[in-house]
mmCIF file of C-alpha atoms in Angstrom:
data_model
loop_
_atom_site.group_PDB
_atom_site.id
_atom_site.type_symbol
_atom_site.label_atom_id
_atom_site.label_comp_id
_atom_site.label_asym_id
_atom_site.label_seq_id
_atom_site.Cartn_x
_atom_site.Cartn_y
_atom_site.Cartn_z
ATOM 1 C CA MET A 1 105.598 121.753 110.040
ATOM 2 C CA ALA A 2 103.657 118.617 109.179
ATOM 3 C CA ASN A 3 104.736 115.667 111.229
ATOM 4 C CA GLN A 4 104.961 113.166 108.423
ATOM 5 C CA SER A 5 105.870 110.134 110.454
ATOM 6 C CA SER A 6 103.205 110.484 113.137
ATOM 7 C CA LEU A 7 101.546 107.109 113.583
ATOM 8 C CA THR A 8 100.375 105.298 116.685
ATOM 9 C CA VAL A 9 98.363 102.096 116.801
ATOM 10 C CA ALA A 10 95.991 101.583 119.726
ATOM 11 C CA SER A 11 94.369 98.216 120.259
ATOM 12 C CA GLU A 12 91.488 96.880 122.299
ATOM 13 C CA GLU A 13 89.718 93.578 122.602
ATOM 14 C CA GLN A 14 86.051 93.448 121.730
ATOM 15 C CA ASP A 15 83.722 90.454 121.165
ATOM 16 C CA ASP A 16 86.506 87.847 120.786
ATOM 17 C CA ALA A 17 88.295 90.085 118.316
ATOM 18 C CA VAL A 18 91.086 92.614 118.459
ATOM 19 C CA VAL A 19 90.378 96.111 117.181
ATOM 20 C CA LEU A 20 93.426 97.999 115.897
ATOM 21 C CA CYS A 21 93.074 101.784 115.633
ATOM 22 C CA PRO A 22 95.913 103.401 113.719
ATOM 23 C CA THR A 23 96.024 107.157 114.337
ATOM 24 C CA GLY A 24 97.722 109.689 112.053
ATOM 25 C CA ARG A 25 99.428 108.987 108.750
ATOM 26 C CA VAL A 26 100.942 105.806 107.399
ATOM 27 C CA ASP A 27 103.649 105.985 104.771
ATOM 28 C CA GLY A 28 107.015 104.435 103.908
ATOM 29 C CA THR A 29 108.702 105.909 106.979
ATOM 30 C CA ASN A 30 106.497 104.260 109.575
ATOM 31 C CA VAL A 31 104.833 101.176 108.083
ATOM 32 C CA THR A 32 106.882 98.995 110.413
ATOM 33 C CA ILE A 33 104.771 100.317 113.317
ATOM 34 C CA LEU A 34 101.595 99.000 111.679
ATOM 35 C CA GLN A 35 103.347 95.807 110.599
ATOM 36 C CA GLY A 36 104.580 95.254 114.153
ATOM 37 C CA ALA A 37 101.096 95.711 115.610
ATOM 38 C CA VAL A 38 99.727 93.033 113.259
ATOM 39 C CA ARG A 39 102.647 90.649 113.826
ATOM 40 C CA GLU A 40 102.201 90.897 117.583
ATOM 41 C CA ARG A 41 98.598 89.687 117.236
ATOM 42 C CA LEU A 42 99.523 86.918 114.808
ATOM 43 C CA GLU A 43 102.165 85.664 117.219
ATOM 44 C CA ALA A 44 99.575 85.616 120.006
ATOM 45 C CA SER A 45 97.297 83.587 117.683
ATOM 46 C CA GLN A 46 94.784 86.418 117.691
ATOM 47 C CA VAL A 47 93.632 86.146 114.100
ATOM 48 C CA ARG A 48 90.311 88.011 114.141
ATOM 49 C CA LEU A 49 91.283 91.627 113.549
ATOM 50 C CA VAL A 50 89.231 94.750 112.986
ATOM 51 C CA PHE A 51 91.094 97.711 111.509
ATOM 52 C CA ASP A 52 89.109 100.727 112.643
ATOM 53 C CA LEU A 53 90.527 103.493 110.437
ATOM 54 C CA VAL A 54 88.491 106.362 111.877
ATOM 55 C CA GLU A 55 91.646 108.166 113.088
ATOM 56 C CA LEU A 56 93.789 107.374 110.052
ATOM 57 C CA ASN A 57 93.830 110.321 107.684
ATOM 58 C CA TYR A 58 96.476 109.341 105.135
ATOM 59 C CA ILE A 59 97.767 106.138 103.590
ATOM 60 C CA SER A 60 100.290 105.575 100.805
ATOM 61 C CA SER A 61 100.964 102.388 98.865
ATOM 62 C CA ALA A 62 103.455 101.347 101.557
ATOM 63 C CA GLY A 63 100.580 101.194 104.043
ATOM 64 C CA LEU A 64 98.261 99.488 101.561
ATOM 65 C CA ARG A 65 100.810 96.691 101.136
ATOM 66 C CA VAL A 66 100.854 96.099 104.892
ATOM 67 C CA LEU A 67 97.043 95.895 105.009
ATOM 68 C CA LEU A 68 97.025 93.452 102.075
ATOM 69 C CA MET A 69 99.694 91.264 103.687
ATOM 70 C CA ALA A 70 97.831 91.361 107.011
ATOM 71 C CA ALA A 71 94.598 90.199 105.380
ATOM 72 C CA ARG A 72 96.469 87.394 103.630
ATOM 73 C CA ASP A 73 98.411 86.258 106.701
ATOM 74 C CA LEU A 74 95.316 86.243 108.873
ATOM 75 C CA GLN A 75 93.374 84.264 106.295
ATOM 76 C CA ALA A 76 96.233 81.755 106.033
ATOM 77 C CA GLN A 77 95.954 81.183 109.777
ATOM 78 C CA GLY A 78 92.200 80.636 109.631
ATOM 79 C CA GLY A 79 91.370 84.167 110.726
ATOM 80 C CA LYS A 80 90.124 87.301 109.048
ATOM 81 C CA ALA A 81 90.804 91.014 108.738
ATOM 82 C CA VAL A 82 87.932 93.465 108.437
ATOM 83 C CA PHE A 83 88.101 97.222 107.913
ATOM 84 C CA CYS A 84 85.787 100.051 108.911
ATOM 85 C CA ASN A 85 85.363 103.828 109.184
ATOM 86 C CA LEU A 86 87.452 104.785 106.162
ATOM 87 C CA SER A 87 88.155 108.489 105.671
ATOM 88 C CA GLU A 88 87.507 110.010 102.253
ATOM 89 C CA GLN A 89 91.177 109.728 101.161
ATOM 90 C CA ILE A 90 91.443 106.131 102.260
ATOM 91 C CA ARG A 91 88.118 105.184 100.680
ATOM 92 C CA GLN A 92 89.351 106.702 97.418
ATOM 93 C CA VAL A 93 92.640 104.762 97.364
ATOM 94 C CA PHE A 94 90.785 101.553 98.311
ATOM 95 C CA GLU A 95 88.475 102.108 95.333
ATOM 96 C CA ILE A 96 91.232 103.000 92.861
ATOM 97 C CA THR A 97 93.317 99.967 93.780
ATOM 98 C CA GLY A 98 90.354 97.590 94.008
ATOM 99 C CA PHE A 99 91.062 96.966 97.715
ATOM 100 C CA ASP A 100 87.387 97.678 98.424
ATOM 101 C CA LYS A 101 86.578 94.476 96.498
ATOM 102 C CA ILE A 102 89.236 92.138 97.914
ATOM 103 C CA LEU A 103 89.091 93.321 101.518
ATOM 104 C CA SER A 104 86.113 93.206 103.849
ATOM 105 C CA VAL A 105 85.181 96.889 104.216
ATOM 106 C CA HIS A 106 82.355 98.188 106.415
ATOM 107 C CA GLY A 107 80.797 101.497 107.376
ATOM 108 C CA ASN A 108 81.132 101.120 111.121
ATOM 109 C CA ARG A 109 82.689 98.950 113.798
ATOM 110 C CA GLU A 110 79.516 97.010 114.616
ATOM 111 C CA ASP A 111 79.118 95.895 111.011
ATOM 112 C CA ALA A 112 82.814 95.044 110.830
ATOM 113 C CA LEU A 113 82.634 92.898 113.974
ATOM 114 C CA ALA A 114 79.533 91.171 112.641
ATOM 115 C CA ALA A 115 81.425 90.271 109.441
ATOM 116 C CA LEU A 116 84.221 88.472 111.274
ATOM 117 C CA MET B 1 100.669 143.149 85.877
ATOM 118 C CA GLY B 2 99.604 139.880 87.453
ATOM 119 C CA GLY B 3 101.978 137.938 85.186
ATOM 120 C CA ALA B 4 105.146 138.958 87.021
ATOM 121 C CA GLU B 5 103.608 138.126 90.364
ATOM 122 C CA GLN B 6 102.553 134.753 88.980
ATOM 123 C CA GLU B 7 106.164 133.882 88.105
ATOM 124 C CA HIS B 8 107.270 134.232 91.721
ATOM 125 C CA ARG B 9 104.723 131.727 92.863
ATOM 126 C CA GLY B 10 105.144 128.021 93.069
ATOM 127 C CA ILE B 11 107.524 125.738 94.894
ATOM 128 C CA ASP B 12 111.060 124.706 93.965
ATOM 129 C CA VAL B 13 112.906 122.741 96.634
ATOM 130 C CA ARG B 14 115.836 120.373 96.911
ATOM 131 C CA LEU B 15 114.846 117.432 99.097
ATOM 132 C CA LYS B 16 117.347 115.605 101.262
ATOM 133 C CA PRO B 17 117.380 112.021 99.951
ATOM 134 C CA GLU B 18 116.444 110.476 103.285
ATOM 135 C CA LEU B 19 112.897 109.162 103.440
ATOM 136 C CA ASN B 20 111.643 110.682 106.657
ATOM 137 C CA THR B 21 113.135 114.127 105.965
ATOM 138 C CA ALA B 22 112.083 114.083 102.311
ATOM 139 C CA LEU B 23 108.457 113.121 103.005
ATOM 140 C CA THR B 24 108.148 115.719 105.754
ATOM 141 C CA ALA B 25 109.602 118.433 103.476
ATOM 142 C CA LEU B 26 107.295 117.307 100.697
ATOM 143 C CA ALA B 27 104.210 117.509 102.911
ATOM 144 C CA ASP B 28 105.282 121.029 103.939
ATOM 145 C CA ALA B 29 105.832 122.025 100.296
ATOM 146 C CA VAL B 30 102.363 120.810 99.294
ATOM 147 C CA GLU B 31 100.839 122.627 102.259
ATOM 148 C CA GLU B 32 102.651 125.846 101.328
ATOM 149 C CA PHE B 33 101.617 125.555 97.676
ATOM 150 C CA ALA B 34 97.978 124.885 98.588
ATOM 151 C CA ALA B 35 98.007 127.960 100.862
ATOM 152 C CA GLN B 36 99.638 130.134 98.153
ATOM 153 C CA GLU B 37 96.995 129.152 95.642
ATOM 154 C CA SER B 38 94.096 128.776 98.095
ATOM 155 C CA ILE B 39 93.540 125.203 96.938
ATOM 156 C CA GLY B 40 91.274 123.093 99.140
ATOM 157 C CA GLY B 41 89.318 119.884 98.708
ATOM 158 C CA ALA B 42 90.912 116.600 97.714
ATOM 159 C CA LEU B 43 93.690 117.994 95.533
ATOM 160 C CA PRO B 44 96.327 118.758 98.202
ATOM 161 C CA ILE B 45 96.076 115.296 99.782
ATOM 162 C CA ASN B 46 96.120 113.602 96.362
ATOM 163 C CA LEU B 47 99.092 115.728 95.303
ATOM 164 C CA ASN B 48 100.849 114.766 98.525
ATOM 165 C CA LEU B 49 100.117 111.094 97.844
ATOM 166 C CA VAL B 50 101.386 110.997 94.254
ATOM 167 C CA LEU B 51 104.539 112.933 95.177
ATOM 168 C CA ASP B 52 105.035 110.652 98.206
ATOM 169 C CA GLU B 53 104.984 107.625 95.886
ATOM 170 C CA LEU B 54 107.498 109.138 93.451
ATOM 171 C CA VAL B 55 109.840 110.520 96.115
ATOM 172 C CA THR B 56 109.716 107.215 98.043
ATOM 173 C CA ASN B 57 110.763 105.382 94.859
ATOM 174 C CA SER B 58 113.543 107.897 94.156
ATOM 175 C CA VAL B 59 114.968 107.685 97.673
ATOM 176 C CA SER B 60 114.536 103.926 98.105
ATOM 177 C CA TYR B 61 115.675 102.762 94.663
ATOM 178 C CA ALA B 62 116.951 105.340 92.157
ATOM 179 C CA LEU B 63 119.219 107.220 94.557
ATOM 180 C CA SER B 64 120.286 104.428 96.899
ATOM 181 C CA ASP B 65 123.628 103.875 95.097
ATOM 182 C CA VAL B 66 124.285 107.418 93.902
ATOM 183 C CA ALA B 67 127.368 109.108 95.415
ATOM 184 C CA GLU B 68 125.991 112.657 95.253
ATOM 185 C CA PRO B 69 122.233 112.237 95.122
ATOM 186 C CA VAL B 70 120.062 115.108 93.967
ATOM 187 C CA LEU B 71 116.306 115.151 94.463
ATOM 188 C CA ARG B 72 114.292 118.161 93.387
ATOM 189 C CA LEU B 73 110.610 118.959 93.623
ATOM 190 C CA GLN B 74 108.783 121.706 91.767
ATOM 191 C CA ILE B 75 105.098 122.545 91.982
ATOM 192 C CA ARG B 76 103.411 125.341 90.092
ATOM 193 C CA ARG B 77 100.030 126.338 88.804
ATOM 194 C CA ASP B 78 99.312 126.756 85.134
ATOM 195 C CA GLY B 79 95.746 128.028 84.724
ATOM 196 C CA ASP B 80 93.475 125.382 86.205
ATOM 197 C CA VAL B 81 96.200 122.720 86.160
ATOM 198 C CA VAL B 82 98.721 121.933 88.880
ATOM 199 C CA VAL B 83 102.061 120.932 87.381
ATOM 200 C CA ALA B 84 104.470 118.994 89.601
ATOM 201 C CA GLU B 85 107.929 117.744 88.682
ATOM 202 C CA VAL B 86 110.171 115.319 90.511
ATOM 203 C CA GLU B 87 113.790 115.021 89.401
ATOM 204 C CA ASP B 88 116.526 112.684 90.570
ATOM 205 C CA ASN B 89 119.977 111.834 89.237
ATOM 206 C CA GLY B 90 119.643 108.073 89.605
ATOM 207 C CA ALA B 91 119.980 105.491 86.843
ATOM 208 C CA ALA B 92 117.511 105.965 83.999
ATOM 209 C CA PHE B 93 114.167 104.427 84.941
ATOM 210 C CA ASP B 94 110.736 105.081 83.446
ATOM 211 C CA PRO B 95 108.284 103.877 86.103
ATOM 212 C CA PHE B 96 105.330 104.182 83.741
ATOM 213 C CA LYS B 97 106.900 101.716 81.321
ATOM 214 C CA GLU B 98 108.963 99.479 83.564
ATOM 215 C CA ALA B 99 107.062 99.133 86.840
ATOM 216 C CA PRO B 100 104.759 96.109 87.067
ATOM 217 C CA LYS B 101 101.103 96.938 86.508
ATOM 218 C CA PRO B 102 98.757 95.575 89.139
ATOM 219 C CA ASP B 103 95.688 93.681 88.003
ATOM 220 C CA ILE B 104 93.054 95.183 90.253
ATOM 221 C CA GLU B 105 90.586 92.428 89.398
ATOM 222 C CA GLN B 106 92.711 89.754 91.066
ATOM 223 C CA GLY B 107 91.645 88.314 94.411
ATOM 224 C CA LEU B 108 93.307 88.588 97.803
ATOM 225 C CA ASP B 109 95.658 85.645 97.317
ATOM 226 C CA GLU B 110 96.718 86.454 93.768
ATOM 227 C CA ARG B 111 97.293 90.179 94.115
ATOM 228 C CA PRO B 112 100.984 91.021 93.680
ATOM 229 C CA ILE B 113 102.354 93.247 96.403
ATOM 230 C CA GLY B 114 104.196 95.708 94.133
ATOM 231 C CA GLY B 115 103.209 98.308 91.575
ATOM 232 C CA LEU B 116 100.513 100.036 93.614
ATOM 233 C CA GLY B 117 102.366 103.318 94.047
ATOM 234 C CA VAL B 118 102.938 103.994 90.354
ATOM 235 C CA PHE B 119 99.392 102.833 89.635
ATOM 236 C CA LEU B 120 98.020 105.396 92.116
ATOM 237 C CA VAL B 121 100.112 108.114 90.434
ATOM 238 C CA MET B 122 98.643 107.266 87.043
ATOM 239 C CA GLN B 123 95.096 107.105 88.363
ATOM 240 C CA LEU B 124 95.202 110.341 90.361
ATOM 241 C CA THR B 125 96.745 112.524 87.641
ATOM 242 C CA GLU B 126 95.524 113.797 84.279
ATOM 243 C CA THR B 127 98.898 113.023 82.732
ATOM 244 C CA ALA B 128 102.067 111.480 84.130
ATOM 245 C CA HIS B 129 105.072 111.758 81.846
ATOM 246 C CA TYR B 130 108.674 110.559 82.178
ATOM 247 C CA GLU B 131 111.727 111.994 80.464
ATOM 248 C CA ARG B 132 115.477 111.465 80.703
ATOM 249 C CA ASP B 133 117.429 114.699 80.493
ATOM 250 C CA GLY B 134 121.201 114.124 80.636
ATOM 251 C CA ASP B 135 121.751 112.290 83.926
ATOM 252 C CA VAL B 136 118.376 113.334 85.333
ATOM 253 C CA ASN B 137 115.113 111.400 85.582
ATOM 254 C CA ARG B 138 112.216 113.829 85.378
ATOM 255 C CA ILE B 139 108.587 113.005 86.025
ATOM 256 C CA ILE B 140 106.040 115.640 85.105
ATOM 257 C CA LEU B 141 102.534 115.392 86.494
ATOM 258 C CA HIS B 142 99.453 117.358 85.572
ATOM 259 C CA MET B 143 96.505 117.426 87.938
ATOM 260 C CA LYS B 144 93.339 119.284 87.153
ATOM 261 C CA MET B 145 91.983 121.650 89.784
ATOM 262 C CA GLU B 146 88.343 121.287 90.741
ATOM 263 C CA SER B 147 86.257 124.159 89.433
#
């Protein structure tokens, strides 16, 4: 049976930034996990965030909304969100929704860090 | 002949109107259908996504105030087209007419937060059609299989 709500978010600090690595699937049942991981960093005034999506294999609109809000909130606090290593499904939904144009999307983590 | 066998194929399930259970059952249904029909590539994940969006809306909005909620999912193959139907007995609501349409040209600050789910459904399907049948909302999706 597919474990629909399987999502964990690992984080590590790298080059004055925080890299968040969500693993699994993000949908309406578990978006609060991703939201919580972002809020925790905002509250600690860590506003330079890399979302390394290499281990994320599914995202629905519920997850997209959290990423959009995160990018907005970070920008409002003088920071930035950058995204890298999108899987094929995630790249496709970014393109369809125009997220690839409004978010800072990069091929790999080095490029993402450089864009912060 | 093959016709009779064909009729037994496909998926027809009642989903429990609780988000976690419904999305898990839906992912299983898509997986089972894809295995039945030996469908690979992007279609199963896209089918899962569009049904996720519709079922999430049904559970979170349409059925939230319904005393005896019914949520039904059917998936079948018709030639080179996958036909999926989602039914609920919530208040009449045509998402393709009434949901806000996102302007994907807007920038980060202007982008409204809503409307993305229905937009994804419309973009990832050949046709997405709504009908009201008695007290049932029915959404019928057609997705073309890759040749």
